[in-house]
XYZ file of C-alpha atoms in Angstrom:
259
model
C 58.595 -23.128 27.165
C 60.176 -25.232 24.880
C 58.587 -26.268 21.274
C 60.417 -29.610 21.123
C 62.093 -32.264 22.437
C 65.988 -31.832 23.352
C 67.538 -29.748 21.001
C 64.655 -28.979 18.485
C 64.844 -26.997 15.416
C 63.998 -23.280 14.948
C 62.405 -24.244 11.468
C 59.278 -25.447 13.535
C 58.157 -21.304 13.424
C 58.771 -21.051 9.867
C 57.279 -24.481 7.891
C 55.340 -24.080 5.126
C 52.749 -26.820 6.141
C 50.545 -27.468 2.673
C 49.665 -31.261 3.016
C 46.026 -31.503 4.304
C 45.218 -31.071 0.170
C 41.456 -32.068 -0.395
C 41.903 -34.133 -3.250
C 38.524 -34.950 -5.089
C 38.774 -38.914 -4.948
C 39.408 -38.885 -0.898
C 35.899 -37.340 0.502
C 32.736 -37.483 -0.508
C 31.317 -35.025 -3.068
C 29.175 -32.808 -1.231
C 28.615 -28.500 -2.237
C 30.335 -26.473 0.382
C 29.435 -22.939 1.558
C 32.322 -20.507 2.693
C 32.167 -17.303 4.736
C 34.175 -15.003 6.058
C 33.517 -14.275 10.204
C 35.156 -12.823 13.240
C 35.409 -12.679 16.461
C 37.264 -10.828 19.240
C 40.062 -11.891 21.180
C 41.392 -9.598 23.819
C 40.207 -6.821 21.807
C 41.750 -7.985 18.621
C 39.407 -8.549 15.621
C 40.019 -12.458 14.592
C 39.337 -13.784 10.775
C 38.227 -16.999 10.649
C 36.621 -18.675 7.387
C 33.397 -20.544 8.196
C 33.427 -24.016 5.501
C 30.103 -26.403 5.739
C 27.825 -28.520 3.440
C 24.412 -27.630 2.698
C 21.946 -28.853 5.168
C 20.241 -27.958 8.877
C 21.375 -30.573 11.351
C 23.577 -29.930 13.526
C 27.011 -31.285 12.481
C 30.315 -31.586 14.745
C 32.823 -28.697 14.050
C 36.706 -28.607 13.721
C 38.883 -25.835 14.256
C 41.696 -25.984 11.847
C 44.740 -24.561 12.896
C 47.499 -23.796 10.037
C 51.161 -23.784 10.101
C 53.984 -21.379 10.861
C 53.384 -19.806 7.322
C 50.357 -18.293 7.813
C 47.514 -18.116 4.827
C 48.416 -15.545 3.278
C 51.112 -17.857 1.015
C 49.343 -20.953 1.487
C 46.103 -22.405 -0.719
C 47.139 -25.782 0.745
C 44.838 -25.569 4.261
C 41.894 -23.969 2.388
C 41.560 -27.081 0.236
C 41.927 -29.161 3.503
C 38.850 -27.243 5.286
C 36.773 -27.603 2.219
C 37.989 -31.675 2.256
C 36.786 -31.915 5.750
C 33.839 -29.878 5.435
C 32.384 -31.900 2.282
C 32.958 -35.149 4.769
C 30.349 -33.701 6.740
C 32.013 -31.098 9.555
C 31.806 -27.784 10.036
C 35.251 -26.364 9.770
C 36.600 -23.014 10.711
C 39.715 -21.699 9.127
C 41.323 -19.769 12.408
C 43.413 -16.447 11.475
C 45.080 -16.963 14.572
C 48.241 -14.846 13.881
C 45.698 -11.871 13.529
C 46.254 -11.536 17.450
C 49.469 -10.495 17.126
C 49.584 -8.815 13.557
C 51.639 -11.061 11.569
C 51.280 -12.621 7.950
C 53.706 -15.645 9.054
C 55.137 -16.609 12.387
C 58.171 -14.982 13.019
C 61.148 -17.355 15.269
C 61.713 -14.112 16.675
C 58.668 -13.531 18.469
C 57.055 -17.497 18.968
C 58.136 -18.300 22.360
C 56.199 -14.827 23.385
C 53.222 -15.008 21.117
C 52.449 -18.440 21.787
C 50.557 -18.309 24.745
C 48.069 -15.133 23.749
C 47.659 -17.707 20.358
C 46.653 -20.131 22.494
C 44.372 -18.031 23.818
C 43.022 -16.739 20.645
C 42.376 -20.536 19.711
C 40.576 -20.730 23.355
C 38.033 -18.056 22.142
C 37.705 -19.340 18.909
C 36.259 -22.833 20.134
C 33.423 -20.473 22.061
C 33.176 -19.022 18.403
C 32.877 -22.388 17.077
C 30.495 -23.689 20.212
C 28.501 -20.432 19.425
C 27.669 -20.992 15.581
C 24.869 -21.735 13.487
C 24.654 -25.607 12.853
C 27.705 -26.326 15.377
C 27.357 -29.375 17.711
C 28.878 -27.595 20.586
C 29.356 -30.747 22.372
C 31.174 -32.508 18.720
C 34.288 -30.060 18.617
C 37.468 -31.120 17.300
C 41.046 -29.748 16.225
C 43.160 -30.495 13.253
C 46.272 -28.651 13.887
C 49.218 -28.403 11.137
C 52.651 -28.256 12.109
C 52.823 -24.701 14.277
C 48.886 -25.558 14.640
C 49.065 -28.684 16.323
C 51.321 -27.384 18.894
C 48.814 -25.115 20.040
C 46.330 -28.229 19.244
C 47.953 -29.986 21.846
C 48.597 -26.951 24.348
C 45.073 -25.787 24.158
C 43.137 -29.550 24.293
C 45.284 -30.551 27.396
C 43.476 -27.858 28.957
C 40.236 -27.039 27.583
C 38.085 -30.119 27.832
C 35.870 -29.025 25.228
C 38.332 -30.652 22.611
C 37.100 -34.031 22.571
C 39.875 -34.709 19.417
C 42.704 -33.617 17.884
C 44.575 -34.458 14.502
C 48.005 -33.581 15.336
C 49.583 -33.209 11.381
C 53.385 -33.310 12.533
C 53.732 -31.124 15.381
C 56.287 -30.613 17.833
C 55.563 -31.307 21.484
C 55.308 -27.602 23.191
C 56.946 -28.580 26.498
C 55.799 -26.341 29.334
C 52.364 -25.594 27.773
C 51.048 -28.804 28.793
C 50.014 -29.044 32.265
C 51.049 -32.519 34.581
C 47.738 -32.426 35.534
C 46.500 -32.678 31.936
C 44.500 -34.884 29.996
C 44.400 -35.167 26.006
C 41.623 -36.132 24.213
C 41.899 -38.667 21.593
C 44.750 -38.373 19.576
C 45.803 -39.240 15.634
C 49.444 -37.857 15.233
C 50.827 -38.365 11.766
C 54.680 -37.539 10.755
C 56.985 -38.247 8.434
C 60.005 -40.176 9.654
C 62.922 -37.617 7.574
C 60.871 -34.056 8.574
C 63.763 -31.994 8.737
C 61.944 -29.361 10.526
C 60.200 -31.011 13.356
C 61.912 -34.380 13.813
C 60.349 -37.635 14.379
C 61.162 -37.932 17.771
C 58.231 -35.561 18.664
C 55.900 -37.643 16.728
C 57.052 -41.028 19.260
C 57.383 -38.088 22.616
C 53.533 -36.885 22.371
C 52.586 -40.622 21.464
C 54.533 -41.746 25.095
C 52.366 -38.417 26.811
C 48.979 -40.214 25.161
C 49.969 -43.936 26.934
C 51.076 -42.156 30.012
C 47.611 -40.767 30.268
C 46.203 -43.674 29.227
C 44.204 -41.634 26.052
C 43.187 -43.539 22.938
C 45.291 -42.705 19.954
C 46.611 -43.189 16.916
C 50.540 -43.062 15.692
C 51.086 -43.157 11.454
C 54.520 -42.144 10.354
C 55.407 -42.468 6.937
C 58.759 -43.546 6.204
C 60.843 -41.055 3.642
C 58.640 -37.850 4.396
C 59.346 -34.648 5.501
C 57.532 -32.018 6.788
C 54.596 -32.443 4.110
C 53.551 -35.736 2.845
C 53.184 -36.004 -0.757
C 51.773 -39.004 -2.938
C 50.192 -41.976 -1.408
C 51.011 -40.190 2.083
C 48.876 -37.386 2.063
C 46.072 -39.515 0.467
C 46.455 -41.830 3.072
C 46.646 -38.638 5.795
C 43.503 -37.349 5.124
C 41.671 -40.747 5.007
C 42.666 -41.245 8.817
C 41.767 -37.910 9.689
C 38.908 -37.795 8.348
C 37.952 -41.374 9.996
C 39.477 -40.256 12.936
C 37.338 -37.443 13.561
C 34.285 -39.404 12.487
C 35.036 -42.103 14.954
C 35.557 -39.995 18.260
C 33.295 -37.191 16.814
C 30.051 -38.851 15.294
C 30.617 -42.731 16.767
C 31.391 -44.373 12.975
C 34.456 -45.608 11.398
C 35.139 -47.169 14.477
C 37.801 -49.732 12.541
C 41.152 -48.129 12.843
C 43.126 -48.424 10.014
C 46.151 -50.054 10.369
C 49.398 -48.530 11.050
C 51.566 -50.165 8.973
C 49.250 -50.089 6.158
């Protein structure tokens, strides 16, 4: 199994991926509770940290999927669930490296590991489909980097995805059945990443037309593997309307891609 296109770069395992910030002008201003769960995964115990806003309808959930660098160095995805959770989701923070016993994904090891992570992030959408206030039919995936790899391994097979944020990925070649079908895709990527080039970005956005699945291409010219500044504002704002629009039926404007 390859992790890229052609001759991709080992750096993919090893990104720090801290751009889906929450910043307090992007989503709207609602408490959010946090706790701590597992779950088991081939008889591995799995952390996963539980974000939502007060309230007792059911809401759509999103598993969010973090980088190569793990959380352990990382407050940058934390902010993100807590973003994404205040929009109105109910997002769970996925310890996926727990099944194999690692702080950070080592290059080492990721070609191996991958597919029991994929299946870790397998049983975490029964977690997700499972708990309190979850729309089990509403489930989505933001992956980061490392994360949407698996994003896009796991939803080509599991058809309870029904979307996926796809936060500069590489395409995981061999994980993705022929037979396949995405759900509805946003992939955004910086045009410079040095880790995961932008050629990934344009190769899963030729597998979405191909399958004829409705998606979504923003790369931001000058970024790397992290969007700063006006980027990562303007990241989270099509995530987050994104999700809404394939997970709840609003925001169904796209924004536009050159914007």
């Amino acid at each position: 199994m390859s992790l890229t296109r052609g001759s991709l770069l080992v750096g993919a395992a090893l990104a720090a991926s801290s751009s889906l910030h929450a910043q307090q002008d992007q989503v709207p201003k609602m408490p959010v509770t946090e706790k701590r769960n597992t779950f088991t995964s081939s008889g591995k115990t799995i952390a996963v940290e539980t974000f939502q806003a007060a309230g007792d309808a059911a809401r759509p959930a999103v598993l969010m999927l973090h980088g190569a660098d793990g959380l352990s160095y990382n407050t940058g995805y934390r902010q993100g669930a807590r973003g994404v959770a205040a929009a109105g989701f109910q997002v769970h923070l996925v310890h996926y490296l727990d099944r194999t016993g690692e702080r950070r994904a080592s290059f080492a090891t990721l070609f191996q590991n991958f597919m029991p992570w994929m299946s870790t992030v397998q049983d975490a959408l029964t977690f997700a489909s499972n708990h309190p206030g979850a729309d089990a039919g509403r489930i989505g995936i933001i992956g980061i980097s490392l994360g949407a790899a698996l994003g896009l391994a796991v939803s080509s097979i599991d058809p309870r995805v029904k979307t996926l944020v796809n936060y500069f990925g590489p395409l995981p070649e061999g994980a993705i059945a022929t037979t396949s079908r995405l759900p509805p895709t946003l992939v955004l990527h910086g045009s410079a990443d040095p880790i995961v080039p932008v050629a990934n970005a344009y190769a899963v956005e030729a597998l979405l037309r191909q399958q004829n699945v409705p998606h979504e291409v923003k790369v931001y010219p000058g970024q790397g593997h992290g969007f700063r500044g006006a980027a990562e504002k303007d990241a989270m704002q099509r995530a987050l309307a994104f999700l809404r629009r394939h997970l709840t039926g609003t925001d169904t404007a796209p924004l536009p891609m050159d914007g």
